[in-house]
mmCIF file of N, CA and C in Angstrom:
data_model
loop_
_atom_site.group_PDB
_atom_site.id
_atom_site.type_symbol
_atom_site.label_atom_id
_atom_site.label_comp_id
_atom_site.label_asym_id
_atom_site.label_seq_id
_atom_site.Cartn_x
_atom_site.Cartn_y
_atom_site.Cartn_z
ATOM 1 N N MET A 16 -21.743 25.957 -5.851
ATOM 2 C CA MET A 16 -20.322 26.270 -6.015
ATOM 3 C C MET A 16 -19.622 26.297 -4.655
ATOM 4 N N ALA A 17 -20.263 26.983 -3.705
ATOM 5 C CA ALA A 17 -19.644 27.078 -2.386
ATOM 6 C C ALA A 17 -19.599 25.708 -1.716
ATOM 7 N N SER A 18 -20.656 24.902 -1.921
ATOM 8 C CA SER A 18 -20.684 23.584 -1.286
ATOM 9 C C SER A 18 -19.585 22.691 -1.868
ATOM 10 N N ALA A 19 -19.349 22.797 -3.178
ATOM 11 C CA ALA A 19 -18.294 21.996 -3.799
ATOM 12 C C ALA A 19 -16.930 22.400 -3.250
ATOM 13 N N ARG A 20 -16.717 23.707 -3.085
ATOM 14 C CA ARG A 20 -15.444 24.177 -2.537
ATOM 15 C C ARG A 20 -15.278 23.678 -1.102
ATOM 16 N N TYR A 21 -16.377 23.722 -0.333
ATOM 17 C CA TYR A 21 -16.326 23.248 1.049
ATOM 18 C C TYR A 21 -15.985 21.762 1.092
ATOM 19 N N LEU A 22 -16.608 20.982 0.185
ATOM 20 C CA LEU A 22 -16.316 19.552 0.132
ATOM 21 C C LEU A 22 -14.846 19.312 -0.191
ATOM 22 N N LEU A 23 -14.313 20.062 -1.143
ATOM 23 C CA LEU A 23 -12.904 19.903 -1.508
ATOM 24 C C LEU A 23 -11.996 20.215 -0.324
ATOM 25 N N LEU A 24 -12.322 21.292 0.400
ATOM 26 C CA LEU A 24 -11.488 21.672 1.541
ATOM 27 C C LEU A 24 -11.527 20.604 2.629
ATOM 28 N N THR A 25 -12.734 20.094 2.930
ATOM 29 C CA THR A 25 -12.825 19.083 3.984
ATOM 30 C C THR A 25 -12.113 17.800 3.565
ATOM 31 N N MET A 26 -12.243 17.429 2.292
ATOM 32 C CA MET A 26 -11.552 16.229 1.821
ATOM 33 C C MET A 26 -10.044 16.404 1.904
ATOM 34 N N ARG A 27 -9.580 17.602 1.550
ATOM 35 C CA ARG A 27 -8.138 17.846 1.597
ATOM 36 C C ARG A 27 -7.628 17.768 3.031
ATOM 37 N N SER A 28 -8.347 18.381 3.974
ATOM 38 C CA SER A 28 -7.906 18.341 5.364
ATOM 39 C C SER A 28 -7.943 16.910 5.891
ATOM 40 N N ARG A 29 -8.951 16.145 5.482
ATOM 41 C CA ARG A 29 -9.037 14.759 5.925
ATOM 42 C C ARG A 29 -7.861 13.950 5.376
ATOM 43 N N CYS A 30 -7.515 14.188 4.113
ATOM 44 C CA CYS A 30 -6.377 13.482 3.520
ATOM 45 C C CYS A 30 -5.089 13.841 4.247
ATOM 46 N N ILE A 31 -4.934 15.120 4.589
ATOM 47 C CA ILE A 31 -3.728 15.545 5.299
ATOM 48 C C ILE A 31 -3.668 14.860 6.662
ATOM 49 N N LYS A 32 -4.818 14.754 7.344
ATOM 50 C CA LYS A 32 -4.834 14.094 8.652
ATOM 51 C C LYS A 32 -4.427 12.633 8.528
ATOM 52 N N THR A 33 -5.022 11.919 7.589
ATOM 53 C CA THR A 33 -4.685 10.508 7.441
ATOM 54 C C THR A 33 -3.234 10.352 7.011
ATOM 55 N N HIS A 34 -2.735 11.269 6.198
ATOM 56 C CA HIS A 34 -1.346 11.184 5.755
ATOM 57 C C HIS A 34 -0.400 11.346 6.939
ATOM 58 N N SER A 35 -0.680 12.300 7.820
ATOM 59 C CA SER A 35 0.184 12.493 8.982
ATOM 60 C C SER A 35 0.134 11.266 9.888
ATOM 61 N N VAL A 36 -1.047 10.649 10.001
ATOM 62 C CA VAL A 36 -1.163 9.445 10.826
ATOM 63 C C VAL A 36 -0.322 8.322 10.239
ATOM 64 N N THR A 37 -0.358 8.158 8.928
ATOM 65 C CA THR A 37 0.447 7.101 8.309
ATOM 66 C C THR A 37 1.931 7.390 8.471
ATOM 67 N N VAL A 38 2.319 8.661 8.399
ATOM 68 C CA VAL A 38 3.730 9.008 8.597
ATOM 69 C C VAL A 38 4.162 8.657 10.013
ATOM 70 N N ILE A 39 3.307 8.977 10.999
ATOM 71 C CA ILE A 39 3.631 8.660 12.389
ATOM 72 C C ILE A 39 3.768 7.157 12.567
ATOM 73 N N TRP A 40 2.851 6.389 11.974
ATOM 74 C CA TRP A 40 2.923 4.932 12.103
ATOM 75 C C TRP A 40 4.155 4.385 11.415
ATOM 76 N N LYS A 41 4.539 4.960 10.267
ATOM 77 C CA LYS A 41 5.762 4.507 9.596
ATOM 78 C C LYS A 41 6.971 4.747 10.487
ATOM 79 N N GLN A 42 7.040 5.922 11.122
ATOM 80 C CA GLN A 42 8.169 6.219 11.998
ATOM 81 C C GLN A 42 8.189 5.262 13.183
ATOM 82 N N ARG A 43 7.002 4.964 13.748
ATOM 83 C CA ARG A 43 6.952 4.027 14.874
ATOM 84 C C ARG A 43 7.408 2.646 14.448
ATOM 85 N N LEU A 44 6.971 2.206 13.274
ATOM 86 C CA LEU A 44 7.372 0.891 12.780
ATOM 87 C C LEU A 44 8.873 0.838 12.550
ATOM 88 N N GLN A 45 9.444 1.887 11.994
ATOM 89 C CA GLN A 45 10.885 1.907 11.766
ATOM 90 C C GLN A 45 11.642 1.874 13.088
ATOM 91 N N ALA A 46 11.174 2.624 14.081
ATOM 92 C CA ALA A 46 11.829 2.624 15.385
ATOM 93 C C ALA A 46 11.740 1.246 16.028
ATOM 94 N N ALA A 47 10.564 0.620 15.956
ATOM 95 C CA ALA A 47 10.399 -0.717 16.528
ATOM 96 C C ALA A 47 11.288 -1.723 15.805
ATOM 97 N N TYR A 48 11.413 -1.584 14.494
ATOM 98 C CA TYR A 48 12.256 -2.496 13.722
ATOM 99 C C TYR A 48 13.721 -2.345 14.121
ATOM 100 N N GLN A 49 14.178 -1.120 14.333
ATOM 101 C CA GLN A 49 15.564 -0.902 14.737
ATOM 102 C C GLN A 49 15.810 -1.462 16.131
ATOM 103 N N VAL A 50 14.849 -1.296 17.036
ATOM 104 C CA VAL A 50 14.983 -1.876 18.374
ATOM 105 C C VAL A 50 15.055 -3.392 18.278
ATOM 106 N N PHE A 51 14.231 -3.972 17.398
ATOM 107 C CA PHE A 51 14.237 -5.417 17.201
ATOM 108 C C PHE A 51 15.590 -5.880 16.678
ATOM 109 N N LEU A 52 16.168 -5.132 15.745
ATOM 110 C CA LEU A 52 17.484 -5.493 15.214
ATOM 111 C C LEU A 52 18.548 -5.431 16.301
ATOM 112 N N ILE A 53 18.492 -4.403 17.143
ATOM 113 C CA ILE A 53 19.470 -4.268 18.225
ATOM 114 C C ILE A 53 19.344 -5.439 19.194
ATOM 115 N N LEU A 54 18.106 -5.798 19.535
ATOM 116 C CA LEU A 54 17.896 -6.933 20.437
ATOM 117 C C LEU A 54 18.391 -8.221 19.806
ATOM 118 N N LEU A 55 18.126 -8.404 18.531
ATOM 119 C CA LEU A 55 18.575 -9.608 17.837
ATOM 120 C C LEU A 55 20.096 -9.681 17.825
ATOM 121 N N ARG A 56 20.745 -8.560 17.585
ATOM 122 C CA ARG A 56 22.208 -8.528 17.578
ATOM 123 C C ARG A 56 22.759 -8.853 18.966
ATOM 124 N N ALA A 57 22.153 -8.279 20.001
ATOM 125 C CA ALA A 57 22.601 -8.565 21.362
ATOM 126 C C ALA A 57 22.389 -10.036 21.700
ATOM 127 N N TYR A 58 21.280 -10.605 21.236
ATOM 128 C CA TYR A 58 20.987 -12.019 21.493
ATOM 129 C C TYR A 58 22.017 -12.917 20.822
ATOM 130 N N THR A 59 22.339 -12.629 19.573
ATOM 131 C CA THR A 59 23.333 -13.445 18.871
ATOM 132 C C THR A 59 24.707 -13.273 19.505
ATOM 133 N N LEU A 60 25.026 -12.068 19.971
ATOM 134 C CA LEU A 60 26.305 -11.845 20.647
ATOM 135 C C LEU A 60 26.371 -12.657 21.934
ATOM 136 N N ALA A 61 25.276 -12.683 22.693
ATOM 137 C CA ALA A 61 25.252 -13.453 23.934
ATOM 138 C C ALA A 61 25.417 -14.939 23.638
ATOM 139 N N LEU A 62 24.773 -15.416 22.589
ATOM 140 C CA LEU A 62 24.903 -16.829 22.228
ATOM 141 C C LEU A 62 26.330 -17.143 21.798
ATOM 142 N N SER A 63 26.941 -16.269 21.024
ATOM 143 C CA SER A 63 28.294 -16.536 20.531
ATOM 144 C C SER A 63 29.309 -16.481 21.670
ATOM 145 N N THR A 64 29.098 -15.616 22.660
ATOM 146 C CA THR A 64 30.042 -15.551 23.773
ATOM 147 C C THR A 64 29.820 -16.706 24.738
ATOM 148 N N ARG A 65 28.606 -17.247 24.783
ATOM 149 C CA ARG A 65 28.333 -18.350 25.692
ATOM 150 C C ARG A 65 29.063 -19.611 25.225
ATOM 151 N N TYR A 66 29.095 -19.851 23.930
ATOM 152 C CA TYR A 66 29.744 -21.065 23.420
ATOM 153 C C TYR A 66 31.144 -20.759 22.893
#
């Protein structure tokens, strides 16, 4: 009984750890995507002002 409870607790903590890691990666991906959009907009603006 105690071993099963211990297994459940360790699995839960492991799931929480992986979940936080995925959340961090999602935030990083969103930030990188927004930076990419800003760069793309600046690039198109530079092209439009050049011609």
